[in-house]
Amino acid sequence: MQNQLETTEEEECVLRPMNCELNQLSRPDGSAMFMQGDTVVVAGVYGPIEAKLQKMMHDRATVETMFSPAKGPPCVDDRAKETVIRETCEAVLLTALHPGMAISINVQELQDSGGLLACAINAACLALIISSISMKFTVAAVSCMIDRESGKLIVDPDSTQIQQARVTFTYVFEGIKKDLVSCHTTGRFSENELMESLEKCRAASQNIFDFYRNIVEQYAIKL
Amino acid sequence: MASQYKTIHPVKYLRDYLAQDIRPDGREFLRFRSASVNVGAISQADSSAIFKIGSTTVVCGIKAELAAPKADTPNCGYLIPNVELSPLCSPKFRPGPPSDQAQVASKTIDDILINSSALDLTDLCVCIDKLVWVLYCDLICIDYDGSVTDACLGALVAALKSLTLPEVQHNPETGAIVVDTSDRKPFPLKSLPVSTTFAIFDEQLLLADPTDEEESLAKGKLCLVIDGPELCGLYKPGGIPISQELLSKSLEKSKKRADLIRKVIEAAVTN
């Protein structure tokens, strides 16, 4: 009986507990420290600021992203993460409002225990919200995996679960119609597995959007 | 007149075409460009391939060298793909250290190969903890006209498929290595992953196999990697959100394309 109770509880609460501190840093226009389970990331947004001459675009703002790992200099893996974060934020921002300017998004990893990319995107989105820069929509990133042995789909796995993963997916959804903004996968999977994981993550993304709403409301009262 | 118009209003130029249900190069929206592959053109390399999609051209050369394995994976060899986007291939690239784009391309190709488990790195082992093969896969783009990931993966897979490695005699006690270049064995490749790129425009319009011009004006990009009945990669780095139907549509299209590309590569390798 005890066991049964635990499993149902596990299924209901699909995402790891989230926690967030907004505007902890004084210099950025918006900053967020976002925790998903034990994965912790700090994101800071400056913008619109003056663009470097060589990166300046005459019709819209350039989006610069910097992803710094917890230790060591950024490597090729981090470049790939940076690209996903940048292109996702570019989709989110109304860059045409600030021609010739730059928006700089800086993400610092503090601790990784699974779902780092998803956590980084969520932190960046919260930082953008709190910096009150114009956005088309908000985004929520959800990671999930399929277990190697049981073939079970686990949403928002932690680092111990990920070691048993056959496939991992990271999806980013937009807040209006829940359409897919970004997607990153590792491992081999079938079409059905893709569709199933997409549906589950789409449902789970609602929790993140609700969390955004709550946290922003809390901070709005403080102001 | 058309060329001036294109230079002054590139976005409107493309939109005018798309409004007429056709693309600037005369293709329909979901039509791919023709692909061709040539294997073994570079005799100095252990294996090589040239892959063309329309005018996009990528040359792949594989050089095999012997080295000591990493301590934590004593029975695994190395595969090191390196994509080079030289200033020759497009005015977007400047001489100097590899651009972010080239680094991300190399990483994507590496990821796809690992994810597809097309090659078993233990096959590259000569003597456990002492000697393994390192495959340096240099992918050089000589004409950058869109869908470069597809061309890179095609070239790499074709080159790997035709790769032969010489027999090595290694004496663990003395450390003497004798390489018999006359006796070469084909390297086993377990599967043939094929990637297909799509560009996405406003109102969920999908263009298959975009050219560079379309890619740079597109609102989003989607890259699907198909390997047999399964997928081994779905990459969409941001851009305009896509609906479920669009994803299914692109999936179906890319499966057909993957079958075709696989046949092209297999035919080229067997000849």
Coordinates of C-alpha atoms in Angstrom, one line a residue:
Chain A
M1 CA 0.0 0.0 0.0
Q2 CA 2.8 2.3 1.0
N3 CA 4.6 1.6 -2.2
Q4 CA 1.5 2.2 -4.4
L5 CA 1.0 5.5 -2.8
E6 CA 4.5 6.5 -3.5
T7 CA 4.4 5.6 -7.2
T8 CA 1.1 7.6 -7.8
E9 CA 2.6 10.5 -6.0
E10 CA 5.7 10.3 -8.2
E11 CA 3.6 10.3 -11.4
E12 CA 1.5 13.3 -10.3
C13 CA 4.5 15.4 -9.5
V14 CA 6.4 15.0 -12.8
L15 CA 8.7 17.9 -12.5
R16 CA 11.4 18.3 -9.9
P17 CA 10.7 21.1 -7.5
M18 CA 11.5 24.5 -8.9
N19 CA 12.8 27.5 -7.0
C20 CA 13.7 31.0 -8.2
E21 CA 15.2 34.2 -7.0
L22 CA 14.8 37.2 -9.2
N23 CA 17.0 40.3 -9.5
Q24 CA 19.6 39.1 -7.0
L25 CA 22.3 40.7 -9.1
S26 CA 22.3 44.5 -9.0
R27 CA 24.0 45.3 -12.4
P28 CA 21.9 43.4 -15.0
D29 CA 18.6 44.8 -16.2
G30 CA 17.1 41.5 -15.2
S31 CA 18.5 38.5 -13.5
A32 CA 17.2 35.1 -12.3
M33 CA 18.7 32.3 -10.3
F34 CA 16.7 29.3 -11.2
M35 CA 16.8 25.9 -9.6
Q36 CA 15.2 22.7 -10.9
G37 CA 15.9 20.0 -8.4
D38 CA 19.6 20.3 -7.8
T39 CA 20.4 21.9 -11.1
V40 CA 21.1 25.6 -10.5
V41 CA 21.7 28.3 -13.1
V42 CA 22.1 32.1 -12.9
A43 CA 21.0 34.2 -15.9
G44 CA 21.5 37.9 -16.4
V45 CA 20.2 40.1 -19.2
Y46 CA 21.5 43.4 -20.3
G47 CA 19.6 45.2 -23.0
P48 CA 19.1 46.8 -25.2
I49 CA 22.7 48.0 -25.1
E50 CA 25.1 49.3 -27.6
A51 CA 26.1 46.7 -30.2
K52 CA 29.6 46.0 -31.4
L53 CA 30.1 47.5 -34.8
Q54 CA 30.9 44.2 -36.5
K55 CA 27.8 42.5 -35.1
M56 CA 25.4 45.4 -35.5
M57 CA 22.4 44.8 -37.7
H58 CA 20.5 47.7 -39.2
D59 CA 17.0 46.3 -39.0
R60 CA 17.0 44.5 -35.6
A61 CA 18.8 43.9 -32.4
T62 CA 21.6 41.3 -32.2
V63 CA 21.2 38.7 -29.5
E64 CA 24.4 37.7 -27.8
T65 CA 24.6 34.7 -25.5
M66 CA 27.3 33.6 -23.2
F67 CA 27.1 30.3 -21.5
S68 CA 29.7 29.7 -18.8
P69 CA 30.2 26.2 -17.4
A70 CA 30.7 25.7 -13.7
K71 CA 34.3 24.9 -14.1
G72 CA 36.9 25.4 -16.8
P73 CA 36.8 27.5 -19.9
P74 CA 33.8 27.1 -22.3
C75 CA 34.3 24.2 -24.7
V76 CA 32.6 23.1 -28.0
D77 CA 29.7 21.5 -26.0
D78 CA 29.0 24.8 -24.4
R79 CA 29.0 26.6 -27.7
A80 CA 26.3 24.2 -28.9
K81 CA 24.2 25.0 -25.8
E82 CA 24.8 28.7 -26.4
T83 CA 23.5 28.4 -29.9
V84 CA 20.3 26.8 -28.7
I85 CA 19.8 29.4 -26.0
R86 CA 20.5 32.2 -28.4
E87 CA 18.3 31.0 -31.2
T88 CA 15.5 30.4 -28.7
C89 CA 15.8 33.8 -27.2
E90 CA 15.9 35.3 -30.6
A91 CA 12.5 33.7 -31.3
V92 CA 11.2 35.1 -28.1
L93 CA 12.3 38.7 -28.4
L94 CA 10.9 41.4 -30.5
T95 CA 14.2 42.3 -31.9
A96 CA 12.8 44.6 -34.6
L97 CA 12.0 47.1 -31.9
H98 CA 15.6 47.9 -31.2
P99 CA 17.5 48.2 -34.5
G100 CA 21.2 48.5 -34.3
M101 CA 21.3 47.5 -30.6
A102 CA 22.3 44.4 -28.8
I103 CA 20.7 42.3 -26.1
S104 CA 23.2 40.3 -24.1
I105 CA 22.1 37.2 -22.2
N106 CA 24.6 35.6 -19.9
V107 CA 24.0 32.2 -18.3
Q108 CA 26.3 30.8 -15.6
E109 CA 26.0 27.2 -14.6
L110 CA 26.3 26.7 -10.8
Q111 CA 25.4 23.1 -10.5
D112 CA 24.4 20.4 -13.0
S113 CA 22.4 17.4 -11.9
G114 CA 20.5 16.8 -15.1
G115 CA 18.5 18.9 -17.5
L116 CA 21.0 21.7 -17.6
L117 CA 20.0 23.0 -21.0
A118 CA 16.3 23.1 -20.1
C119 CA 17.2 24.9 -16.8
A120 CA 19.4 27.4 -18.6
I121 CA 16.6 28.3 -21.1
N122 CA 14.0 28.6 -18.3
A123 CA 16.4 30.9 -16.3
A124 CA 17.1 33.0 -19.4
C125 CA 13.3 33.3 -20.0
L126 CA 12.7 34.4 -16.4
A127 CA 15.6 36.9 -16.6
L128 CA 14.0 38.3 -19.9
I129 CA 10.6 38.6 -18.2
I130 CA 12.0 40.5 -15.2
S131 CA 14.1 42.8 -17.4
S132 CA 10.7 43.9 -18.9
I133 CA 12.1 43.7 -22.5
S134 CA 9.4 43.2 -25.1
M135 CA 8.7 39.6 -25.9
K136 CA 6.5 37.7 -28.3
F137 CA 5.7 34.9 -25.9
T138 CA 7.3 33.2 -22.9
V139 CA 9.0 29.8 -23.3
A140 CA 9.3 26.8 -21.1
A141 CA 11.9 24.0 -21.6
V142 CA 11.3 20.5 -20.4
S143 CA 13.7 17.6 -20.6
C144 CA 12.7 13.9 -20.5
M145 CA 14.4 10.5 -21.1
I146 CA 13.5 6.9 -21.8
D147 CA 15.0 4.4 -19.5
R148 CA 17.3 1.8 -21.0
E149 CA 15.9 -1.2 -19.3
S150 CA 12.3 -0.6 -18.5
G151 CA 11.6 1.6 -21.5
K152 CA 9.7 4.0 -19.2
L153 CA 9.4 7.6 -20.0
I154 CA 10.7 9.9 -17.2
V155 CA 10.0 13.6 -17.4
D156 CA 12.6 15.9 -15.9
P157 CA 15.1 13.3 -14.8
D158 CA 18.0 13.9 -12.4
S159 CA 21.6 13.0 -13.0
T160 CA 21.4 9.5 -11.5
Q161 CA 18.4 8.7 -13.7
I162 CA 20.1 10.1 -16.8
Q163 CA 22.9 7.6 -16.5
Q164 CA 20.4 4.9 -17.3
A165 CA 19.0 6.8 -20.3
R166 CA 18.7 5.3 -23.7
V167 CA 17.3 8.5 -25.2
T168 CA 17.1 12.1 -23.9
F169 CA 14.9 14.8 -25.3
T170 CA 14.9 18.5 -24.5
Y171 CA 11.9 20.4 -25.8
V172 CA 11.1 24.1 -25.6
F173 CA 7.4 25.2 -25.9
E174 CA 5.9 28.6 -26.3
G175 CA 3.2 29.7 -23.9
I176 CA 0.3 30.5 -26.2
K177 CA -0.4 27.4 -28.3
K178 CA 2.3 25.2 -26.8
D179 CA 3.9 24.8 -30.2
L180 CA 7.5 23.5 -30.4
V181 CA 10.2 26.2 -30.4
S182 CA 13.4 24.2 -29.9
C183 CA 14.3 20.6 -29.7
H184 CA 17.4 18.7 -29.0
T185 CA 17.8 14.9 -28.7
T186 CA 20.4 12.3 -28.0
G187 CA 20.2 8.6 -28.8
R188 CA 18.0 6.5 -31.1
F189 CA 14.2 6.6 -30.8
S190 CA 11.1 5.7 -32.8
E191 CA 8.5 8.0 -34.1
N192 CA 6.0 6.8 -31.5
E193 CA 8.5 7.5 -28.7
L194 CA 9.0 11.0 -30.1
M195 CA 5.3 11.8 -30.2
E196 CA 4.6 10.3 -26.8
S197 CA 7.5 12.2 -25.1
L198 CA 6.4 15.4 -26.9
E199 CA 2.9 15.1 -25.5
K200 CA 4.0 14.4 -22.0
C201 CA 6.5 17.3 -22.0
R202 CA 3.9 19.6 -23.5
A203 CA 1.6 18.8 -20.6
A204 CA 4.4 19.2 -18.1
S205 CA 5.4 22.6 -19.5
Q206 CA 2.1 24.1 -18.1
N207 CA 3.6 23.7 -14.6
I208 CA 6.6 25.8 -15.6
F209 CA 4.3 28.5 -17.1
D210 CA 2.3 28.5 -13.9
F211 CA 5.5 28.8 -11.9
Y212 CA 6.5 31.8 -14.0
R213 CA 3.2 33.4 -13.3
N214 CA 3.5 32.8 -9.5
I215 CA 7.0 34.0 -9.2
V216 CA 6.4 37.2 -11.2
E217 CA 3.3 37.9 -9.1
Q218 CA 5.3 37.5 -5.9
Y219 CA 7.9 40.0 -7.1
A220 CA 5.3 42.4 -8.5
I221 CA 3.8 42.7 -5.0
K222 CA 7.2 43.5 -3.5
L223 CA 7.7 46.3 -6.0
Chain B
M1 CA 16.1 44.0 -63.2
A2 CA 15.3 40.9 -61.1
S3 CA 18.9 40.8 -59.7
Q4 CA 18.8 44.5 -58.6
Y5 CA 15.4 43.9 -57.0
K6 CA 16.8 40.9 -55.2
T7 CA 19.7 42.8 -53.8
I8 CA 17.6 45.7 -52.6
H9 CA 14.6 43.8 -51.2
P10 CA 15.8 40.2 -50.5
V11 CA 12.9 39.4 -48.2
K12 CA 10.2 40.7 -50.5
Y13 CA 11.9 39.0 -53.5
L14 CA 11.6 35.7 -51.8
R15 CA 8.1 36.4 -50.5
D16 CA 6.9 37.2 -54.0
Y17 CA 8.1 33.8 -55.2
L18 CA 6.6 32.0 -52.3
A19 CA 3.2 33.7 -52.8
Q20 CA 3.2 32.1 -56.3
D21 CA 3.8 28.7 -54.7
I22 CA 7.3 28.3 -56.2
R23 CA 10.8 28.9 -55.0
P24 CA 13.4 31.2 -56.7
D25 CA 15.3 28.2 -58.1
G26 CA 12.1 26.7 -59.6
R27 CA 11.5 24.0 -57.1
E28 CA 8.2 23.2 -55.4
F29 CA 8.1 23.8 -51.6
L30 CA 8.8 20.2 -50.6
R31 CA 11.1 19.2 -53.4
F32 CA 14.7 18.3 -52.7
R33 CA 17.7 19.2 -54.8
S34 CA 19.4 16.3 -56.5
A35 CA 22.2 14.7 -54.5
S36 CA 25.3 13.0 -55.8
V37 CA 28.3 11.3 -54.2
N38 CA 31.7 10.4 -55.4
V39 CA 33.8 8.0 -53.4
G40 CA 37.6 7.6 -53.3
A41 CA 38.7 10.7 -55.2
I42 CA 41.5 11.6 -52.8
S43 CA 44.1 8.8 -53.1
Q44 CA 46.3 10.1 -50.3
A45 CA 43.6 9.7 -47.7
D46 CA 42.5 6.3 -46.2
S47 CA 39.1 7.0 -47.6
S48 CA 37.3 10.0 -49.1
A49 CA 34.0 11.2 -50.5
I50 CA 32.6 14.2 -52.2
F51 CA 29.0 14.9 -51.5
K52 CA 26.9 17.4 -53.5
I53 CA 23.4 18.6 -52.8
G54 CA 22.5 21.0 -55.6
S55 CA 25.5 23.2 -55.5
T56 CA 26.4 22.6 -51.9
T57 CA 29.6 20.6 -51.9
V58 CA 31.4 19.0 -49.1
V59 CA 34.6 16.9 -49.3
C60 CA 35.5 14.4 -46.7
G61 CA 38.8 12.8 -46.2
I62 CA 39.6 10.3 -43.5
K63 CA 43.1 9.8 -42.2
A64 CA 43.7 6.8 -39.9
E65 CA 46.5 7.1 -37.3
L66 CA 47.6 4.9 -34.5
A67 CA 47.5 6.2 -30.9
A68 CA 47.3 5.1 -27.3
P69 CA 43.7 5.0 -26.0
K70 CA 42.3 7.0 -23.1
A71 CA 42.7 5.3 -19.7
D72 CA 39.0 5.3 -18.9
T73 CA 38.1 3.7 -22.3
P74 CA 41.0 1.4 -23.0
N75 CA 39.2 -0.6 -25.8
C76 CA 37.8 2.4 -27.7
G77 CA 39.3 4.2 -30.6
Y78 CA 38.6 7.8 -31.5
L79 CA 36.6 9.4 -34.3
I80 CA 37.3 13.1 -34.7
P81 CA 35.1 14.9 -37.1
N82 CA 36.1 18.5 -38.0
V83 CA 34.0 20.7 -40.2
E84 CA 35.8 23.5 -41.9
L85 CA 33.9 26.4 -43.3
S86 CA 36.6 28.2 -45.2
P87 CA 36.4 31.7 -46.7
L88 CA 36.2 30.0 -50.1
C89 CA 32.8 28.5 -49.6
S90 CA 30.8 31.6 -48.7
P91 CA 31.4 35.4 -48.1
K92 CA 29.9 34.8 -44.6
F93 CA 33.2 33.2 -43.4
R94 CA 36.4 35.0 -42.8
P95 CA 39.9 33.5 -42.4
G96 CA 41.0 32.7 -38.9
P97 CA 40.1 30.3 -36.1
P98 CA 37.0 28.1 -36.7
S99 CA 33.8 30.2 -36.3
D100 CA 31.1 29.3 -33.8
Q101 CA 29.1 27.9 -36.7
A102 CA 31.9 25.6 -37.7
Q103 CA 32.3 24.4 -34.1
V104 CA 28.6 23.7 -33.7
A105 CA 28.5 21.9 -37.1
S106 CA 31.4 19.6 -36.0
K107 CA 29.7 19.0 -32.7
T108 CA 26.4 18.2 -34.5
I109 CA 28.1 15.7 -36.8
D110 CA 29.8 14.0 -33.9
D111 CA 26.6 13.9 -31.9
I112 CA 24.7 12.3 -34.8
L113 CA 27.3 9.6 -35.3
I114 CA 27.4 8.8 -31.6
N115 CA 23.6 8.8 -31.3
S116 CA 23.0 6.6 -34.3
S117 CA 25.6 4.1 -33.0
A118 CA 26.5 3.6 -36.6
L119 CA 30.0 2.7 -35.6
D120 CA 31.3 0.8 -32.7
L121 CA 34.4 2.4 -31.4
T122 CA 35.7 -0.9 -30.0
D123 CA 36.1 -2.0 -33.7
L124 CA 39.0 0.6 -33.8
C125 CA 40.9 -1.2 -31.0
V126 CA 44.1 -2.9 -32.0
C127 CA 45.5 -3.9 -28.6
I128 CA 43.6 -3.1 -25.4
D129 CA 45.1 -0.3 -23.4
K130 CA 48.0 0.0 -25.8
L131 CA 47.0 0.8 -29.4
V132 CA 43.9 2.1 -31.1
W133 CA 43.0 3.7 -34.4
V134 CA 42.2 7.4 -34.5
L135 CA 40.1 8.5 -37.5
Y136 CA 40.6 12.1 -38.3
C137 CA 37.6 13.0 -40.5
D138 CA 38.2 16.3 -42.2
L139 CA 35.1 17.8 -43.7
I140 CA 35.8 20.7 -45.9
C141 CA 32.9 22.7 -47.4
I142 CA 33.9 24.1 -50.7
D143 CA 30.5 25.5 -51.7
Y144 CA 28.1 26.7 -49.1
D145 CA 24.6 26.8 -50.5
G146 CA 22.4 25.6 -47.6
S147 CA 21.7 22.3 -45.9
V148 CA 25.4 21.9 -45.1
T149 CA 24.8 19.5 -42.2
D150 CA 23.1 17.1 -44.6
A151 CA 26.0 17.3 -47.0
C152 CA 28.6 16.9 -44.3
L153 CA 26.9 13.8 -42.8
G154 CA 26.4 12.3 -46.3
A155 CA 30.1 12.8 -47.1
L156 CA 31.2 11.4 -43.8
V157 CA 29.0 8.4 -43.9
A158 CA 30.0 7.6 -47.5
A159 CA 33.7 7.9 -46.6
L160 CA 33.3 5.7 -43.5
K161 CA 31.4 3.2 -45.6
S162 CA 34.3 2.8 -48.0
L163 CA 37.0 3.0 -45.3
T164 CA 39.5 0.1 -45.2
L165 CA 42.1 -0.2 -42.4
P166 CA 45.4 -2.0 -42.8
E167 CA 46.3 -5.0 -40.7
V168 CA 48.4 -4.1 -37.7
Q169 CA 50.7 -6.4 -35.8
H170 CA 51.5 -5.2 -32.4
N171 CA 53.8 -6.8 -30.0
P172 CA 52.7 -5.7 -26.5
E173 CA 56.1 -6.7 -24.9
T174 CA 58.5 -4.8 -27.2
G175 CA 55.9 -2.3 -28.4
A176 CA 56.9 -2.9 -32.0
I177 CA 54.2 -2.0 -34.6
V178 CA 54.2 -3.6 -38.0
V179 CA 51.6 -2.1 -40.4
D180 CA 50.8 -4.3 -43.5
T181 CA 49.4 -1.8 -46.0
S182 CA 48.8 -4.5 -48.6
D183 CA 46.2 -6.3 -46.5
R184 CA 43.4 -3.9 -45.8
K185 CA 40.1 -4.8 -44.2
P186 CA 36.8 -3.0 -44.7
F187 CA 35.6 -1.1 -41.6
P188 CA 32.2 -2.2 -40.4
L189 CA 29.5 0.5 -40.5
K190 CA 26.3 -0.7 -38.8
S191 CA 23.9 1.8 -40.2
L192 CA 23.5 4.8 -42.5
P193 CA 22.1 7.9 -40.8
V194 CA 20.8 10.5 -43.2
S195 CA 19.9 14.0 -42.2
T196 CA 17.4 16.3 -43.8
T197 CA 17.1 20.0 -43.3
F198 CA 13.9 22.1 -43.6
A199 CA 13.4 25.8 -43.5
I200 CA 10.3 27.2 -41.9
F201 CA 8.7 30.4 -42.9
D202 CA 5.7 32.4 -41.6
E203 CA 2.3 30.7 -41.3
Q204 CA 3.9 27.2 -40.9
L205 CA 5.3 27.1 -44.5
L206 CA 7.8 24.3 -44.8
L207 CA 10.6 24.3 -47.4
A208 CA 12.6 21.2 -47.9
D209 CA 16.4 21.4 -48.5
P210 CA 16.7 25.2 -48.4
T211 CA 19.4 27.0 -50.3
D212 CA 21.7 29.5 -48.4
E213 CA 19.5 32.4 -49.5
E214 CA 16.4 30.7 -48.2
E215 CA 18.1 29.6 -45.0
S216 CA 19.3 33.0 -44.1
L217 CA 15.9 34.6 -44.6
A218 CA 14.0 31.7 -42.9
K219 CA 12.2 32.1 -39.6
G220 CA 13.4 28.7 -38.3
K221 CA 15.3 25.6 -39.2
L222 CA 14.6 22.0 -38.5
C223 CA 17.0 19.1 -38.9
L224 CA 15.8 15.5 -38.8
V225 CA 18.2 12.5 -38.8
I226 CA 16.7 9.2 -39.9
D227 CA 18.3 5.9 -39.6
G228 CA 16.3 3.0 -40.9
P229 CA 12.9 2.9 -39.2
E230 CA 14.2 5.0 -36.3
L231 CA 15.2 8.6 -35.7
C232 CA 18.6 9.5 -34.2
G233 CA 18.2 13.2 -34.0
L234 CA 15.8 16.0 -34.1
Y235 CA 17.4 19.4 -33.9
K236 CA 15.5 22.6 -33.9
P237 CA 17.5 25.5 -32.5
G238 CA 14.9 28.1 -31.8
G239 CA 13.1 30.0 -34.5
I240 CA 9.4 30.2 -35.2
P241 CA 7.3 27.7 -33.2
I242 CA 6.0 24.7 -35.2
S243 CA 2.8 22.7 -34.9
Q244 CA 2.5 19.0 -34.5
E245 CA 1.2 18.6 -38.1
L246 CA 4.2 20.3 -39.5
L247 CA 6.5 18.0 -37.6
S248 CA 4.6 14.9 -38.8
K249 CA 4.8 16.2 -42.4
S250 CA 8.5 16.9 -42.3
L251 CA 9.1 13.5 -40.7
E252 CA 7.3 11.7 -43.5
K253 CA 9.2 13.7 -46.2
S254 CA 12.5 13.1 -44.6
K255 CA 11.9 9.3 -44.4
K256 CA 11.5 9.1 -48.2
R257 CA 14.5 11.3 -48.7
A258 CA 16.6 9.2 -46.4
D259 CA 15.8 6.0 -48.4
L260 CA 16.9 7.8 -51.6
I261 CA 20.1 9.1 -50.1
R262 CA 20.9 5.7 -48.6
K263 CA 20.5 4.1 -52.1
V264 CA 22.7 6.8 -53.6
I265 CA 25.5 6.2 -51.1
E266 CA 25.3 2.4 -51.3
A267 CA 25.4 2.5 -55.1
A268 CA 28.5 4.8 -55.0
V269 CA 30.3 2.6 -52.5
T270 CA 29.7 -0.7 -54.3
N271 CA 30.9 0.7 -57.6

